XYZ file of N, CA, C and O in Angstrom:
488
model
N -22.469 -1.097 -11.695
C -21.518 -1.506 -12.309
C -22.196 -2.910 -13.121
O -23.286 -3.222 -11.928
N -22.084 -3.441 -14.170
C -22.383 -4.395 -14.578
C -21.707 -5.291 -14.494
O -20.423 -5.338 -15.232
N -21.717 -6.531 -14.587
C -20.877 -7.846 -14.417
C -21.811 -9.124 -15.417
O -23.122 -9.014 -15.364
N -21.054 -9.259 -16.477
C -21.627 -10.581 -17.248
C -20.598 -11.847 -17.446
O -19.373 -11.364 -17.529
N -21.263 -12.612 -17.251
C -20.867 -14.012 -16.771
C -21.454 -15.138 -18.090
O -22.332 -14.849 -18.071
N -20.523 -16.096 -18.283
C -21.615 -17.321 -18.592
C -22.497 -17.778 -18.211
O -22.494 -17.753 -17.048
N -23.385 -18.156 -19.012
C -24.439 -18.837 -17.886
C -23.781 -20.117 -17.817
O -23.276 -20.924 -18.072
N -25.269 -21.045 -17.173
C -24.952 -22.468 -16.946
C -25.743 -22.973 -17.685
O -26.961 -22.839 -17.876
N -25.900 -24.412 -17.698
C -26.621 -25.065 -18.495
C -27.331 -26.036 -17.651
O -27.152 -25.857 -15.975
N -28.088 -27.083 -18.071
C -28.777 -28.020 -16.934
C -28.070 -28.789 -16.219
O -28.780 -29.150 -14.762
N -26.665 -29.098 -16.371
C -26.296 -29.831 -15.545
C -25.101 -29.004 -14.497
O -24.664 -29.092 -13.724
N -25.617 -27.576 -14.575
C -24.789 -26.963 -13.655
C -23.365 -26.659 -14.506
O -22.575 -26.562 -13.241
N -23.389 -26.677 -15.267
C -21.787 -26.357 -16.062
C -21.837 -25.299 -16.572
O -22.843 -25.111 -17.347
N -20.681 -24.489 -16.573
C -20.618 -23.298 -17.139
C -20.524 -23.583 -18.951
O -19.966 -24.054 -19.255
N -21.286 -22.991 -19.610
C -21.569 -22.955 -20.728
C -19.903 -21.977 -21.419
O -19.901 -20.946 -21.255
N -19.355 -22.904 -22.487
C -18.128 -22.373 -22.648
C -18.367 -21.192 -23.690
O -19.749 -20.869 -24.595
N -17.622 -20.098 -23.436
C -17.472 -18.984 -24.407
C -16.126 -19.079 -25.626
O -15.422 -18.812 -24.335
N -16.091 -19.052 -26.368
C -15.006 -19.196 -27.165
C -15.345 -18.280 -28.676
O -15.816 -18.830 -29.639
N -15.314 -16.693 -28.368
C -15.789 -15.926 -29.485
C -14.472 -16.119 -30.619
O -13.292 -16.443 -30.242
N -14.793 -16.526 -31.987
C -13.938 -16.226 -32.924
C -13.872 -15.138 -33.578
O -12.814 -14.623 -34.225
N -14.432 -14.034 -33.226
C -14.341 -12.926 -33.593
C -14.568 -11.806 -32.711
O -15.542 -12.039 -31.502
N -14.520 -10.604 -32.897
C -14.874 -9.262 -31.859
C -16.521 -9.450 -31.854
O -16.777 -8.989 -30.534
N -17.142 -9.803 -32.699
C -18.594 -9.426 -32.618
C -19.539 -10.836 -31.523
O -20.058 -10.778 -31.019
N -18.362 -11.633 -31.447
C -18.742 -12.848 -30.433
C -18.445 -12.761 -28.911
O -18.612 -13.358 -28.418
N -17.549 -11.530 -28.595
C -16.837 -11.135 -27.171
C -18.525 -11.064 -26.313
O -19.531 -10.810 -26.713
N -17.877 -11.229 -25.092
C -19.146 -11.305 -23.991
C -19.542 -9.417 -24.194
O -20.433 -9.298 -23.890
N -18.606 -8.774 -24.367
C -19.405 -7.329 -24.469
C -19.734 -7.107 -25.745
O -20.827 -6.414 -25.355
N -19.349 -7.214 -26.673
C -20.167 -7.031 -27.808
C -21.397 -8.181 -27.583
O -22.623 -7.324 -27.999
N -21.673 -8.878 -27.333
C -22.846 -9.863 -26.673
C -23.681 -8.928 -26.136
O -25.134 -8.488 -26.286
N -23.323 -8.664 -24.933
C -24.076 -7.675 -23.881
C -24.736 -5.959 -24.833
O -25.608 -5.953 -24.717
N -23.468 -5.729 -25.849
C -24.109 -4.322 -26.367
C -25.008 -4.186 -27.429
O -25.833 -3.653 -27.296
N -25.058 -5.288 -27.777
C -26.192 -5.895 -28.969
C -27.144 -6.734 -28.474
O -28.152 -7.229 -28.752
N -27.135 -6.506 -27.344
C -28.347 -7.034 -26.082
C -28.797 -8.751 -26.442
O -29.834 -8.921 -26.993
N -28.040 -9.495 -27.104
C -28.112 -10.592 -27.245
C -27.375 -11.615 -26.180
O -26.141 -12.140 -25.828
N -28.276 -11.945 -24.999
C -27.651 -12.161 -23.662
C -27.980 -13.899 -23.504
O -28.040 -14.750 -22.292
N -28.217 -14.661 -24.525
C -28.362 -16.223 -24.202
C -27.382 -16.574 -23.906
O -26.058 -16.230 -24.313
N -27.451 -17.493 -22.795
C -26.310 -17.878 -22.281
C -25.338 -17.222 -21.479
O -23.877 -17.477 -21.299
N -25.803 -16.364 -20.729
C -25.220 -15.101 -20.389
C -26.001 -14.926 -19.446
O -27.371 -14.819 -19.246
N -25.344 -14.379 -18.371
C -25.891 -13.796 -16.676
C -25.802 -12.342 -16.684
O -24.453 -12.123 -16.834
N -26.435 -11.629 -16.477
C -26.595 -10.164 -16.161
C -26.372 -10.023 -15.308
O -27.497 -10.313 -14.878
N -25.377 -9.642 -14.375
C -25.692 -8.886 -12.973
C -25.313 -7.723 -12.502
O -24.382 -6.665 -13.617
N -25.502 -6.777 -11.613
C -25.749 -5.470 -11.197
C -25.093 -5.381 -9.936
O -25.386 -5.811 -9.079
N -24.357 -3.902 -9.485
C -24.612 -4.042 -7.982
C -26.011 -3.367 -7.082
O -26.578 -2.882 -8.367
N -26.084 -3.490 -6.106
C -26.809 -3.869 -5.562
C -27.308 -2.480 -5.054
O -26.015 -1.066 -4.198
N -28.193 -1.565 -5.316
C -28.294 -0.137 -4.813
C -28.765 0.173 -3.459
O -29.418 -0.519 -2.700
N -27.840 0.660 -2.808
C -27.535 1.195 -1.068
C -28.913 1.951 -0.508
O -29.632 2.572 -1.999
N -29.602 1.686 0.443
C -30.787 2.755 0.778
C -30.310 3.657 1.750
O -29.392 3.685 2.595
N -30.793 4.493 2.183
C -30.436 5.573 2.838
C -31.011 5.671 4.447
O -32.016 4.235 4.414
N -30.098 5.340 4.835
C -30.451 5.153 6.591
C -30.688 6.892 7.262
O -29.220 7.386 7.550
N -31.174 6.877 7.647
C -31.250 8.337 8.721
C -30.474 8.424 10.012
O -30.375 9.632 10.068
N -30.241 7.637 10.422
C -29.490 7.405 11.395
C -28.294 8.086 10.966
O -27.360 8.501 12.142
N -27.575 7.289 10.184
C -26.286 7.932 9.613
C -26.138 8.648 8.915
O -25.175 9.329 8.354
N -27.211 9.055 8.108
C -26.969 10.134 7.050
C -26.542 10.202 5.755
O -26.139 10.890 5.480
N -26.603 8.740 5.778
C -25.759 8.001 4.365
C -26.422 7.293 3.703
O -27.646 6.366 4.509
N -26.089 6.709 2.414
C -26.649 5.152 1.735
C -25.928 4.581 2.506
O -24.538 4.133 2.579
N -26.632 3.173 2.889
C -25.485 2.080 3.171
C -26.081 0.749 2.679
O -27.223 0.796 1.998
N -25.397 -0.065 2.614
C -25.504 -1.407 1.948
C -25.241 -2.414 3.519
O -24.536 -2.215 4.379
N -26.201 -3.629 3.669
C -26.304 -4.216 4.672
C -25.172 -5.610 4.101
O -25.515 -6.467 3.701
N -24.067 -5.833 4.926
C -22.509 -6.708 4.631
C -22.851 -7.769 5.533
O -22.279 -8.649 5.752
N -23.837 -7.757 6.317
C -23.883 -8.901 7.677
C -22.861 -8.887 8.417
O -22.673 -9.963 8.954
N -21.974 -7.732 8.602
C -20.978 -7.424 9.563
C -19.677 -8.579 8.961
O -18.179 -8.444 9.350
N -19.866 -8.670 7.686
C -18.210 -9.083 6.863
C -17.475 -7.609 6.269
O -16.639 -7.839 6.607
N -18.066 -6.799 6.365
C -17.349 -5.401 6.213
C -17.292 -4.498 7.189
O -18.533 -4.017 7.432
N -16.351 -3.656 7.741
C -16.485 -3.133 9.178
C -16.063 -1.730 8.776
O -16.094 -0.760 9.561
N -15.713 -1.554 7.621
C -15.209 0.014 7.009
C -15.844 0.512 5.651
O -16.091 -0.252 4.956
N -16.211 2.073 6.347
C -17.109 2.574 5.026
C -15.931 2.482 4.020
O -14.575 3.046 4.449
N -16.498 2.227 2.690
C -15.610 2.768 1.571
C -15.900 2.947 0.425
O -17.189 2.223 0.091
N -15.703 3.330 -0.654
C -16.223 3.862 -1.958
C -15.928 2.303 -3.049
O -17.022 2.171 -3.733
N -15.305 1.786 -2.333
C -14.613 0.255 -2.835
C -15.590 -0.836 -2.468
O -15.780 -1.883 -3.465
N -16.526 -0.413 -1.418
C -17.599 -1.464 -0.968
C -18.894 -1.438 -2.124
O -19.226 -0.704 -2.530
N -19.007 -3.281 -2.341
C -20.254 -3.154 -3.308
C -20.487 -4.565 -3.250
O -20.071 -5.787 -2.334
N -22.265 -4.782 -3.379
C -22.682 -5.909 -3.734
C -23.111 -6.378 -5.324
O -23.767 -5.413 -5.853
N -22.858 -7.427 -5.812
C -23.442 -7.798 -6.762
C -24.738 -9.073 -7.094
O -24.696 -9.637 -5.989
N -25.523 -8.502 -7.567
C -26.984 -9.422 -7.310
C -27.496 -9.249 -8.764
O -26.799 -8.490 -9.946
N -28.541 -10.151 -8.852
C -29.294 -10.379 -10.484
C -30.418 -9.331 -9.943
O -30.914 -9.916 -9.252
N -30.904 -8.785 -11.313
C -32.174 -8.352 -11.301
C -33.652 -8.982 -10.529
O -34.230 -8.536 -10.075
N -33.471 -10.218 -11.146
C -34.640 -11.451 -10.505
C -34.711 -11.466 -8.912
O -35.470 -11.649 -8.625
N -33.520 -11.449 -8.085
C -33.465 -11.795 -6.820
C -32.359 -10.676 -6.277
O -31.401 -11.194 -5.963
N -32.773 -9.454 -6.002
C -31.921 -8.361 -5.401
C -31.723 -8.832 -4.185
O -30.670 -8.372 -3.482
N -32.283 -9.663 -3.476
C -32.125 -10.424 -1.822
C -30.556 -11.622 -1.978
O -30.153 -11.676 -0.870
N -30.514 -11.883 -3.046
C -29.621 -13.032 -3.228
C -28.484 -12.569 -3.687
O -28.288 -11.789 -4.347
N -26.914 -12.374 -2.815
C -26.272 -11.434 -3.130
C -24.906 -12.673 -3.358
O -24.472 -13.416 -3.162
N -24.560 -12.543 -5.010
C -24.039 -13.415 -5.925
C -22.724 -13.042 -5.145
O -21.908 -13.594 -5.288
N -22.222 -11.803 -5.052
C -20.751 -11.636 -4.509
C -20.771 -10.036 -3.908
O -21.927 -9.299 -4.172
N -20.099 -10.081 -2.880
C -19.436 -8.896 -2.170
C -18.603 -8.611 -1.622
O -17.507 -9.777 -1.602
N -17.858 -7.600 -1.870
C -16.379 -7.119 -1.525
C -16.278 -5.486 -1.084
O -17.279 -4.898 -1.023
N -15.741 -5.753 0.037
C -15.329 -4.505 1.220
C -14.033 -4.353 1.985
O -13.710 -5.406 2.145
N -14.324 -3.433 2.473
C -12.880 -2.830 3.196
C -13.143 -3.543 5.081
O -14.154 -2.996 5.078
N -12.357 -4.386 5.315
C -12.055 -4.569 6.759
C -11.204 -3.961 7.486
O -10.951 -3.830 8.846
N -10.101 -3.064 6.554
C -9.285 -2.537 7.641
C -8.196 -1.426 6.666
O -8.780 -1.626 5.452
N -7.664 -0.732 6.667
C -6.911 0.209 5.789
C -6.507 -0.260 4.296
O -6.659 0.157 3.558
N -5.596 -1.428 4.424
C -5.454 -2.274 3.767
C -5.591 -3.879 2.979
O -5.157 -4.778 2.382
N -6.886 -3.884 3.704
C -7.490 -5.089 3.854
C -8.651 -5.148 3.493
O -9.616 -4.575 3.851
N -9.272 -5.836 2.464
C -10.331 -6.263 1.685
C -11.159 -7.792 1.964
O -10.310 -8.800 2.311
N -12.695 -7.862 2.275
C -13.118 -9.197 2.224
C -13.820 -9.539 0.735
O -14.383 -8.285 0.168
N -13.873 -10.736 0.190
C -14.471 -10.665 -0.811
C -15.275 -12.187 -0.729
O -14.483 -13.262 -0.372
N -16.598 -12.285 -0.945
C -17.310 -13.402 -0.681
C -18.267 -13.512 -2.134
O -18.428 -12.552 -2.330
N -18.238 -14.798 -2.422
C -19.209 -15.103 -3.512
C -19.937 -16.230 -3.344
O -19.922 -17.224 -2.678
N -21.103 -16.191 -4.089
C -22.121 -17.556 -4.276
C -22.074 -17.799 -5.550
O -22.169 -16.998 -7.022
N -22.808 -19.052 -5.923
C -23.369 -19.666 -7.295
C -23.852 -18.554 -7.810
O -24.751 -17.486 -7.483
N -24.037 -18.235 -9.015
C -23.033 -18.867 -10.148
C -21.862 -18.576 -10.165
O -20.969 -18.959 -11.325
N -21.214 -17.680 -9.399
C -20.064 -17.276 -10.110
C -18.808 -18.293 -9.237
O -19.127 -18.653 -8.051
N -17.783 -18.274 -9.914
C -16.447 -19.077 -9.415
C -15.588 -18.233 -9.060
O -15.840 -16.955 -8.982
N -14.533 -18.370 -8.199
C -13.656 -17.641 -7.720
C -12.820 -16.890 -8.395
O -12.498 -15.857 -7.774
N -12.683 -17.484 -9.660
C -11.719 -16.575 -10.252
C -12.544 -15.202 -11.093
O -11.605 -14.261 -10.998
N -13.938 -15.627 -11.444
C -14.805 -14.632 -11.601
C -14.766 -13.228 -10.453
O -14.620 -12.089 -10.745
N -14.938 -13.826 -9.372
C -15.280 -13.071 -8.052
C -13.508 -12.038 -8.235
O -14.083 -10.887 -7.463
N -12.650 -13.050 -7.921
C -11.404 -12.469 -7.682
C -11.083 -11.045 -8.613
O -10.941 -10.330 -8.615
N -11.163 -11.522 -9.926
C -11.063 -10.939 -11.413
C -11.888 -9.408 -10.845
O -11.816 -8.280 -11.396
N -13.271 -9.607 -10.627
C -14.272 -8.399 -10.612
C -13.706 -7.364 -9.190
O -13.451 -5.994 -9.540
N -13.228 -7.987 -7.884
C -12.831 -7.424 -6.968
C -11.588 -6.477 -7.436
O -11.278 -5.322 -6.722
N -10.385 -6.977 -8.073
C -9.281 -6.605 -8.665
C -9.832 -5.315 -9.180
O -9.000 -4.066 -8.858
N -10.753 -5.599 -10.195
C -11.104 -4.431 -11.095
C -11.661 -3.170 -10.147
O -11.473 -2.236 -10.905
N -12.236 -3.287 -9.192
C -12.798 -2.172 -8.498
C -11.318 -1.304 -7.794
O -11.431 0.268 -7.538
N -9.962 -2.039 -7.570
C -9.069 -1.058 -7.589
C -8.213 -0.154 -8.335
O -7.652 1.050 -8.225
N -9.230 -0.099 -9.752
C -8.661 1.249 -10.909
C -10.098 1.507 -11.349
O -10.634 0.866 -12.569
N -10.180 2.423 -11.315
C -11.035 3.179 -11.845
C -11.806 3.375 -13.447
O -12.544 3.350 -13.899
N -10.537 3.146 -13.872
C -10.680 2.388 -15.426
C -11.133 1.421 -15.993
O -11.607 1.246 -17.067
N -10.876 0.228 -15.255
C -11.148 -0.904 -15.642
C -12.640 -1.103 -15.176
O -12.956 -0.672 -14.117
N -13.306 -1.907 -16.572
C -14.529 -2.633 -16.005
C -15.495 -1.467 -15.837
O -16.346 -1.136 -15.524
N -15.316 -0.124 -16.570
C -16.143 0.833 -16.343
C -17.398 0.613 -17.659
O -16.721 0.290 -18.801
N -18.235 1.194 -17.312
C -19.342 1.497 -18.625
C -19.436 2.848 -19.289
O -18.571 3.561 -18.941
């Protein structure tokens, strides 16, 4: 999964994105590799666990059930800093944690998109 969000300025304020045409949208800028004032994030790759014979992510106890919907979002420059994590804790209950530079609305929208495999697909 790839996540594109507006960047931050020197005062830690989000850079406004106001596309006047389709070529100025976040998606168009990302497709054209024009990432000025944008932050590109990716899901963290799981690691193989010999004990469980499966790929796993460390959610530090925040996620308690295995699910294909569980994921963590990181920046390529610092894969140990979890910007966002989303995962199952009960049959119909999920947890969502986020950190700077993501805001609550962005994290919630990304979490919602994981429920429909056709939304936010590359």
